[in-house]
Amino acid sequence: MNATNRVVGRTALVLVGLALLVLGVGAILVQTLPWAATAWHERAGVLDALGADAPRETSVTAWTWVLGGAVVLGVLAIVVLSTLGGGRVGTVVEDDGSAGGVAGSVRIDAAAVQHALSSAIGAMPQVGSLAVDVFRVRGGRAIRIRVRPRRGASPRDITTGVEDIVADLDALLGDRLPVLLEIARGGAGSRRTDRVH
């Protein structure tokens, strides 16, 4: 649940992985096969086009490719860095009172909401363990509740109980926060899929 663009991240990982794979295979081929070493030495002469004694047309073409590649990498790095910063947050509600015309500010810490939800949901007999996190999603706040039920507990009963507790929290805060409820299935290493509500 963070703001990093998954497509950009996966594309960057694939490109870096392919580049490393090609470099690794190339290094092995150059070290083990004589024809590969010969071909490498012949093509390495192209790097002379970057030198001071190279002809102007060849030098311009070579530097254009180098600078173009650097610009593409720079733009990709800026896109990735600009999307970072999502994830967990320390506050759930921040209000300076300007909308209602009331002086003063209200700030509710994420730890208080996490503690309140953990205490209320943890008291349910169907719940074995749980984790509560607050995230920034599209400029707002969202709560993720991950519940591991006791053996034989009904997911429907857990969902209903959590919905009631979250409705009470919304009434207390005066605002509805998006909530992701994830009900984990089975013990550690279980292959059963989780349920998300």
C-alpha atoms as an extended CHARMM CRD file, in Angstrom:
* protein
*
       197  EXT
         1         1  MET       CA              0.0000000000        0.0000000000        0.0000000000  PROA      1               0.0000000000
         2         2  ASN       CA              2.5470000000        2.5850000000       -0.8650000000  PROA      2               0.0000000000
         3         3  ALA       CA              2.4980000000        5.1120000000       -3.6760000000  PROA      3               0.0000000000
         4         4  THR       CA              5.2940000000        3.6480000000       -5.7510000000  PROA      4               0.0000000000
         5         5  ASN       CA              4.1400000000        2.9110000000       -9.2880000000  PROA      5               0.0000000000
         6         6  ARG       CA              4.2090000000       -0.8830000000       -9.6610000000  PROA      6               0.0000000000
         7         7  VAL       CA              4.5440000000       -0.8200000000      -13.4540000000  PROA      7               0.0000000000
         8         8  VAL       CA              7.5780000000        1.4710000000      -13.2950000000  PROA      8               0.0000000000
         9         9  GLY       CA              9.1330000000       -0.5990000000      -10.5100000000  PROA      9               0.0000000000
        10        10  ARG       CA              8.6210000000       -3.9030000000      -12.2850000000  PROA      10              0.0000000000
        11        11  THR       CA              9.8260000000       -2.4850000000      -15.6060000000  PROA      11              0.0000000000
        12        12  ALA       CA             12.9840000000       -1.1660000000      -13.9460000000  PROA      12              0.0000000000
        13        13  LEU       CA             13.5950000000       -4.5410000000      -12.2630000000  PROA      13              0.0000000000
        14        14  VAL       CA             13.1300000000       -6.4170000000      -15.5480000000  PROA      14              0.0000000000
        15        15  LEU       CA             15.4610000000       -4.0730000000      -17.4240000000  PROA      15              0.0000000000
        16        16  VAL       CA             18.1540000000       -4.2200000000      -14.7480000000  PROA      16              0.0000000000
        17        17  GLY       CA             17.8000000000       -7.9970000000      -14.5230000000  PROA      17              0.0000000000
        18        18  LEU       CA             18.1070000000       -8.4340000000      -18.2870000000  PROA      18              0.0000000000
        19        19  ALA       CA             21.1220000000       -6.1150000000      -18.4350000000  PROA      19              0.0000000000
        20        20  LEU       CA             22.8680000000       -8.0490000000      -15.6520000000  PROA      20              0.0000000000
        21        21  LEU       CA             21.9960000000      -11.3610000000      -17.3120000000  PROA      21              0.0000000000
        22        22  VAL       CA             23.4100000000      -10.2170000000      -20.6600000000  PROA      22              0.0000000000
        23        23  LEU       CA             26.5690000000       -8.8760000000      -18.9950000000  PROA      23              0.0000000000
        24        24  GLY       CA             27.0480000000      -12.0830000000      -17.0160000000  PROA      24              0.0000000000
        25        25  VAL       CA             26.5710000000      -14.3530000000      -20.0320000000  PROA      25              0.0000000000
        26        26  GLY       CA             28.8180000000      -12.1020000000      -22.1010000000  PROA      26              0.0000000000
        27        27  ALA       CA             31.5880000000      -12.2050000000      -19.4820000000  PROA      27              0.0000000000
        28        28  ILE       CA             31.3990000000      -16.0000000000      -19.3290000000  PROA      28              0.0000000000
        29        29  LEU       CA             31.4840000000      -16.3070000000      -23.1250000000  PROA      29              0.0000000000
        30        30  VAL       CA             34.4490000000      -13.9300000000      -23.4640000000  PROA      30              0.0000000000
        31        31  GLN       CA             36.3910000000      -15.8900000000      -20.8300000000  PROA      31              0.0000000000
        32        32  THR       CA             35.5950000000      -19.3700000000      -22.1700000000  PROA      32              0.0000000000
        33        33  LEU       CA             35.2330000000      -19.1450000000      -25.9770000000  PROA      33              0.0000000000
        34        34  PRO       CA             38.0400000000      -17.7930000000      -28.1970000000  PROA      34              0.0000000000
        35        35  TRP       CA             35.6650000000      -16.5520000000      -30.9250000000  PROA      35              0.0000000000
        36        36  ALA       CA             33.6940000000      -14.5390000000      -28.3560000000  PROA      36              0.0000000000
        37        37  ALA       CA             36.9140000000      -12.9250000000      -27.0720000000  PROA      37              0.0000000000
        38        38  THR       CA             37.9260000000      -12.0430000000      -30.6400000000  PROA      38              0.0000000000
        39        39  ALA       CA             34.5020000000      -10.5550000000      -31.3990000000  PROA      39              0.0000000000
        40        40  TRP       CA             34.6410000000       -8.5160000000      -28.1760000000  PROA      40              0.0000000000
        41        41  HSD       CA             38.0480000000       -7.0560000000      -29.0380000000  PROA      41              0.0000000000
        42        42  GLU       CA             36.8690000000       -6.1500000000      -32.5600000000  PROA      42              0.0000000000
        43        43  ARG       CA             33.7200000000       -4.4060000000      -31.3040000000  PROA      43              0.0000000000
        44        44  ALA       CA             35.5350000000       -2.7040000000      -28.4290000000  PROA      44              0.0000000000
        45        45  GLY       CA             37.2260000000       -0.5530000000      -31.0650000000  PROA      45              0.0000000000
        46        46  VAL       CA             33.9330000000        1.3460000000      -31.3280000000  PROA      46              0.0000000000
        47        47  LEU       CA             34.8040000000        2.9500000000      -27.9940000000  PROA      47              0.0000000000
        48        48  ASP       CA             37.5790000000        4.8040000000      -29.8040000000  PROA      48              0.0000000000
        49        49  ALA       CA             34.7780000000        6.9520000000      -31.2660000000  PROA      49              0.0000000000
        50        50  LEU       CA             34.5220000000        8.6190000000      -27.8680000000  PROA      50              0.0000000000
        51        51  GLY       CA             38.1550000000        9.6580000000      -27.8630000000  PROA      51              0.0000000000
        52        52  ALA       CA             39.6050000000       13.0720000000      -28.6640000000  PROA      52              0.0000000000
        53        53  ASP       CA             41.2360000000       11.8340000000      -31.8910000000  PROA      53              0.0000000000
        54        54  ALA       CA             38.0200000000       10.3700000000      -33.3500000000  PROA      54              0.0000000000
        55        55  PRO       CA             36.4110000000       11.8210000000      -36.5170000000  PROA      55              0.0000000000
        56        56  ARG       CA             33.7670000000       14.4700000000      -35.7780000000  PROA      56              0.0000000000
        57        57  GLU       CA             30.7710000000       12.5950000000      -37.2870000000  PROA      57              0.0000000000
        58        58  THR       CA             31.5810000000        9.3620000000      -35.4320000000  PROA      58              0.0000000000
        59        59  SER       CA             32.2030000000       11.2090000000      -32.1820000000  PROA      59              0.0000000000
        60        60  VAL       CA             28.8940000000       13.1210000000      -32.3920000000  PROA      60              0.0000000000
        61        61  THR       CA             26.9370000000        9.9060000000      -33.0360000000  PROA      61              0.0000000000
        62        62  ALA       CA             28.6320000000        8.0630000000      -30.1760000000  PROA      62              0.0000000000
        63        63  TRP       CA             28.1440000000       10.9060000000      -27.6900000000  PROA      63              0.0000000000
        64        64  THR       CA             24.4980000000       11.2830000000      -28.7900000000  PROA      64              0.0000000000
        65        65  TRP       CA             23.8490000000        7.6490000000      -27.8400000000  PROA      65              0.0000000000
        66        66  VAL       CA             25.6580000000        8.0220000000      -24.5160000000  PROA      66              0.0000000000
        67        67  LEU       CA             23.8560000000       11.2460000000      -23.5520000000  PROA      67              0.0000000000
        68        68  GLY       CA             20.4980000000        9.9030000000      -24.7770000000  PROA      68              0.0000000000
        69        69  GLY       CA             20.8960000000        6.8250000000      -22.5820000000  PROA      69              0.0000000000
        70        70  ALA       CA             21.8390000000        9.0190000000      -19.6170000000  PROA      70              0.0000000000
        71        71  VAL       CA             18.7370000000       11.1990000000      -20.1390000000  PROA      71              0.0000000000
        72        72  VAL       CA             16.4600000000        8.1350000000      -20.3030000000  PROA      72              0.0000000000
        73        73  LEU       CA             17.9830000000        6.7450000000      -17.0870000000  PROA      73              0.0000000000
        74        74  GLY       CA             17.6740000000       10.1490000000      -15.4140000000  PROA      74              0.0000000000
        75        75  VAL       CA             13.9860000000       10.4980000000      -16.3420000000  PROA      75              0.0000000000
        76        76  LEU       CA             13.2900000000        6.9590000000      -15.1070000000  PROA      76              0.0000000000
        77        77  ALA       CA             15.0690000000        7.7230000000      -11.8120000000  PROA      77              0.0000000000
        78        78  ILE       CA             13.0630000000       10.9610000000      -11.3690000000  PROA      78              0.0000000000
        79        79  VAL       CA              9.7730000000        9.1180000000      -11.9910000000  PROA      79              0.0000000000
        80        80  VAL       CA             10.6430000000        6.4160000000       -9.4600000000  PROA      80              0.0000000000
        81        81  LEU       CA             11.8770000000        8.9040000000       -6.8360000000  PROA      81              0.0000000000
        82        82  SER       CA              8.8340000000       11.1570000000       -7.2580000000  PROA      82              0.0000000000
        83        83  THR       CA              6.4650000000        8.2730000000       -6.5230000000  PROA      83              0.0000000000
        84        84  LEU       CA              8.2630000000        7.2080000000       -3.3560000000  PROA      84              0.0000000000
        85        85  GLY       CA              7.1080000000        8.3630000000        0.0180000000  PROA      85              0.0000000000
        86        86  GLY       CA              3.8370000000        6.4880000000        0.3570000000  PROA      86              0.0000000000
        87        87  GLY       CA              3.3240000000        3.9960000000        3.0850000000  PROA      87              0.0000000000
        88        88  ARG       CA              2.7830000000        4.1590000000        6.8090000000  PROA      88              0.0000000000
        89        89  VAL       CA              1.9030000000        7.4660000000        8.4030000000  PROA      89              0.0000000000
        90        90  GLY       CA              2.0090000000        8.7670000000       11.9630000000  PROA      90              0.0000000000
        91        91  THR       CA             -1.3130000000       10.6170000000       12.0230000000  PROA      91              0.0000000000
        92        92  VAL       CA             -4.8520000000        9.6340000000       11.1040000000  PROA      92              0.0000000000
        93        93  VAL       CA             -6.6160000000       12.9890000000       11.3540000000  PROA      93              0.0000000000
        94        94  GLU       CA             -5.1140000000       16.4660000000       11.0060000000  PROA      94              0.0000000000
        95        95  ASP       CA             -7.5510000000       19.3830000000       11.0570000000  PROA      95              0.0000000000
        96        96  ASP       CA             -6.6800000000       23.0180000000       11.6100000000  PROA      96              0.0000000000
        97        97  GLY       CA            -10.3240000000       24.0340000000       12.0680000000  PROA      97              0.0000000000
        98        98  SER       CA            -10.3820000000       26.3000000000        9.0010000000  PROA      98              0.0000000000
        99        99  ALA       CA            -13.3400000000       24.4500000000        7.4020000000  PROA      99              0.0000000000
       100       100  GLY       CA            -15.6140000000       24.9860000000       10.3990000000  PROA      100             0.0000000000
       101       101  GLY       CA            -14.2890000000       28.4160000000       11.2820000000  PROA      101             0.0000000000
       102       102  VAL       CA            -13.2240000000       27.2050000000       14.7270000000  PROA      102             0.0000000000
       103       103  ALA       CA             -9.7970000000       28.2600000000       15.9380000000  PROA      103             0.0000000000
       104       104  GLY       CA             -7.3580000000       25.5310000000       16.9460000000  PROA      104             0.0000000000
       105       105  SER       CA             -6.1700000000       22.2820000000       15.5010000000  PROA      105             0.0000000000
       106       106  VAL       CA             -6.9150000000       18.6150000000       16.0420000000  PROA      106             0.0000000000
       107       107  ARG       CA             -4.4190000000       15.8440000000       15.4800000000  PROA      107             0.0000000000
       108       108  ILE       CA             -5.1320000000       12.1780000000       16.1690000000  PROA      108             0.0000000000
       109       109  ASP       CA             -2.0750000000        9.9750000000       16.2290000000  PROA      109             0.0000000000
       110       110  ALA       CA             -2.0400000000        6.6980000000       14.3070000000  PROA      110             0.0000000000
       111       111  ALA       CA             -0.7910000000        4.8720000000       17.4140000000  PROA      111             0.0000000000
       112       112  ALA       CA             -3.9640000000        5.8250000000       19.3020000000  PROA      112             0.0000000000
       113       113  VAL       CA             -6.1880000000        4.4510000000       16.5320000000  PROA      113             0.0000000000
       114       114  GLN       CA             -4.0560000000        1.3130000000       16.2350000000  PROA      114             0.0000000000
       115       115  HSD       CA             -4.2550000000        0.7250000000       19.9820000000  PROA      115             0.0000000000
       116       116  ALA       CA             -8.0190000000        1.3160000000       20.0910000000  PROA      116             0.0000000000
       117       117  LEU       CA             -8.7120000000       -1.0230000000       17.1740000000  PROA      117             0.0000000000
       118       118  SER       CA             -6.2950000000       -3.6630000000       18.4460000000  PROA      118             0.0000000000
       119       119  SER       CA             -7.9260000000       -3.6330000000       21.8820000000  PROA      119             0.0000000000
       120       120  ALA       CA            -11.4690000000       -3.8140000000       20.5360000000  PROA      120             0.0000000000
       121       121  ILE       CA            -10.8750000000       -6.3940000000       17.7990000000  PROA      121             0.0000000000
       122       122  GLY       CA             -8.4470000000       -8.4260000000       19.9100000000  PROA      122             0.0000000000
       123       123  ALA       CA            -11.1900000000       -8.8960000000       22.5170000000  PROA      123             0.0000000000
       124       124  MET       CA            -13.3250000000      -10.7990000000       19.9910000000  PROA      124             0.0000000000
       125       125  PRO       CA            -13.2390000000      -14.5520000000       20.8090000000  PROA      125             0.0000000000
       126       126  GLN       CA            -12.8290000000      -15.4750000000       17.1070000000  PROA      126             0.0000000000
       127       127  VAL       CA             -9.5560000000      -13.5130000000       16.7230000000  PROA      127             0.0000000000
       128       128  GLY       CA             -6.2590000000      -15.2690000000       17.3510000000  PROA      128             0.0000000000
       129       129  SER       CA             -3.9540000000      -12.3820000000       16.4500000000  PROA      129             0.0000000000
       130       130  LEU       CA             -4.0860000000       -9.1800000000       14.4620000000  PROA      130             0.0000000000
       131       131  ALA       CA             -2.0700000000       -6.2610000000       13.1230000000  PROA      131             0.0000000000
       132       132  VAL       CA             -3.3450000000       -2.7450000000       12.4670000000  PROA      132             0.0000000000
       133       133  ASP       CA             -1.5030000000       -0.2570000000       10.2450000000  PROA      133             0.0000000000
       134       134  VAL       CA             -2.3540000000        3.2150000000        8.9390000000  PROA      134             0.0000000000
       135       135  PHE       CA             -1.2450000000        4.1400000000        5.4120000000  PROA      135             0.0000000000
       136       136  ARG       CA             -1.3090000000        7.1780000000        3.1530000000  PROA      136             0.0000000000
       137       137  VAL       CA             -3.3190000000        6.3570000000        0.0200000000  PROA      137             0.0000000000
       138       138  ARG       CA             -3.9450000000        8.9970000000       -2.6690000000  PROA      138             0.0000000000
       139       139  GLY       CA             -3.4730000000       11.8680000000       -0.2820000000  PROA      139             0.0000000000
       140       140  GLY       CA             -5.8170000000       10.4380000000        2.3680000000  PROA      140             0.0000000000
       141       141  ARG       CA             -5.4900000000        7.9370000000        5.1920000000  PROA      141             0.0000000000
       142       142  ALA       CA             -6.5220000000        4.2760000000        5.1310000000  PROA      142             0.0000000000
       143       143  ILE       CA             -6.4050000000        1.5520000000        7.7590000000  PROA      143             0.0000000000
       144       144  ARG       CA             -5.3040000000       -2.0280000000        7.1130000000  PROA      144             0.0000000000
       145       145  ILE       CA             -6.4520000000       -4.6480000000        9.6020000000  PROA      145             0.0000000000
       146       146  ARG       CA             -4.9260000000       -8.1040000000        9.2340000000  PROA      146             0.0000000000
       147       147  VAL       CA             -6.6800000000      -10.7300000000       11.3480000000  PROA      147             0.0000000000
       148       148  ARG       CA             -5.5800000000      -14.3040000000       11.9510000000  PROA      148             0.0000000000
       149       149  PRO       CA             -8.6780000000      -16.1290000000       13.2540000000  PROA      149             0.0000000000
       150       150  ARG       CA             -8.8020000000      -18.9660000000       15.7340000000  PROA      150             0.0000000000
       151       151  ARG       CA             -9.4060000000      -22.4430000000       14.3810000000  PROA      151             0.0000000000
       152       152  GLY       CA            -13.0430000000      -22.9030000000       13.3850000000  PROA      152             0.0000000000
       153       153  ALA       CA            -13.9070000000      -19.2010000000       13.5490000000  PROA      153             0.0000000000
       154       154  SER       CA            -16.3400000000      -17.9200000000       10.9420000000  PROA      154             0.0000000000
       155       155  PRO       CA            -14.9040000000      -15.2220000000        8.6300000000  PROA      155             0.0000000000
       156       156  ARG       CA            -18.4070000000      -13.7410000000        8.3480000000  PROA      156             0.0000000000
       157       157  ASP       CA            -18.6320000000      -13.2770000000       12.1310000000  PROA      157             0.0000000000
       158       158  ILE       CA            -15.2000000000      -11.6410000000       12.1730000000  PROA      158             0.0000000000
       159       159  THR       CA            -16.1420000000       -9.3380000000        9.2950000000  PROA      159             0.0000000000
       160       160  THR       CA            -19.3870000000       -8.3040000000       10.9910000000  PROA      160             0.0000000000
       161       161  GLY       CA            -17.6460000000       -7.6470000000       14.3100000000  PROA      161             0.0000000000
       162       162  VAL       CA            -14.8740000000       -5.5970000000       12.6930000000  PROA      162             0.0000000000
       163       163  GLU       CA            -17.4250000000       -3.6000000000       10.6710000000  PROA      163             0.0000000000
       164       164  ASP       CA            -19.2610000000       -2.6810000000       13.8790000000  PROA      164             0.0000000000
       165       165  ILE       CA            -16.0140000000       -1.6230000000       15.5850000000  PROA      165             0.0000000000
       166       166  VAL       CA            -14.9320000000        0.4330000000       12.5590000000  PROA      166             0.0000000000
       167       167  ALA       CA            -18.3820000000        2.1050000000       12.4360000000  PROA      167             0.0000000000
       168       168  ASP       CA            -17.9010000000        3.1280000000       16.0800000000  PROA      168             0.0000000000
       169       169  LEU       CA            -14.4520000000        4.5160000000       15.2250000000  PROA      169             0.0000000000
       170       170  ASP       CA            -15.8970000000        6.4900000000       12.3000000000  PROA      170             0.0000000000
       171       171  ALA       CA            -18.5490000000        7.9620000000       14.6010000000  PROA      171             0.0000000000
       172       172  LEU       CA            -15.8540000000        8.8990000000       17.1350000000  PROA      172             0.0000000000
       173       173  LEU       CA            -13.5980000000       10.5230000000       14.5250000000  PROA      173             0.0000000000
       174       174  GLY       CA            -16.4610000000       12.2060000000       12.6720000000  PROA      174             0.0000000000
       175       175  ASP       CA            -15.1100000000       10.9270000000        9.3670000000  PROA      175             0.0000000000
       176       176  ARG       CA            -15.1790000000        7.6570000000        7.4540000000  PROA      176             0.0000000000
       177       177  LEU       CA            -11.7460000000        6.1820000000        6.8480000000  PROA      177             0.0000000000
       178       178  PRO       CA            -11.2570000000        3.4980000000        4.1970000000  PROA      178             0.0000000000
       179       179  VAL       CA            -10.4960000000        0.1550000000        5.8440000000  PROA      179             0.0000000000
       180       180  LEU       CA             -8.9540000000       -2.9420000000        4.2950000000  PROA      180             0.0000000000
       181       181  LEU       CA             -9.7590000000       -6.0570000000        6.2940000000  PROA      181             0.0000000000
       182       182  GLU       CA             -7.5850000000       -9.0480000000        5.5120000000  PROA      182             0.0000000000
       183       183  ILE       CA             -8.4870000000      -12.3470000000        7.1210000000  PROA      183             0.0000000000
       184       184  ALA       CA             -5.4940000000      -14.7010000000        7.0330000000  PROA      184             0.0000000000
       185       185  ARG       CA             -6.2630000000      -18.3670000000        6.5840000000  PROA      185             0.0000000000
       186       186  GLY       CA             -4.5440000000      -21.2810000000        8.3310000000  PROA      186             0.0000000000
       187       187  GLY       CA             -1.2830000000      -21.2860000000       10.2570000000  PROA      187             0.0000000000
       188       188  ALA       CA              2.2060000000      -20.3660000000        9.1640000000  PROA      188             0.0000000000
       189       189  GLY       CA              3.0890000000      -21.8670000000        5.8000000000  PROA      189             0.0000000000
       190       190  SER       CA             -0.5510000000      -22.5400000000        4.9250000000  PROA      190             0.0000000000
       191       191  ARG       CA             -1.3480000000      -22.6220000000        1.2230000000  PROA      191             0.0000000000
       192       192  ARG       CA             -4.9290000000      -21.4580000000        1.6960000000  PROA      192             0.0000000000
       193       193  THR       CA             -5.6590000000      -18.0250000000        0.2530000000  PROA      193             0.0000000000
       194       194  ASP       CA             -6.4720000000      -15.0350000000        2.4550000000  PROA      194             0.0000000000
       195       195  ARG       CA             -9.7910000000      -13.2150000000        2.3080000000  PROA      195             0.0000000000
       196       196  VAL       CA             -9.8610000000       -9.4770000000        1.7710000000  PROA      196             0.0000000000
       197       197  HSD       CA            -12.9810000000       -7.3870000000        2.5740000000  PROA      197             0.0000000000
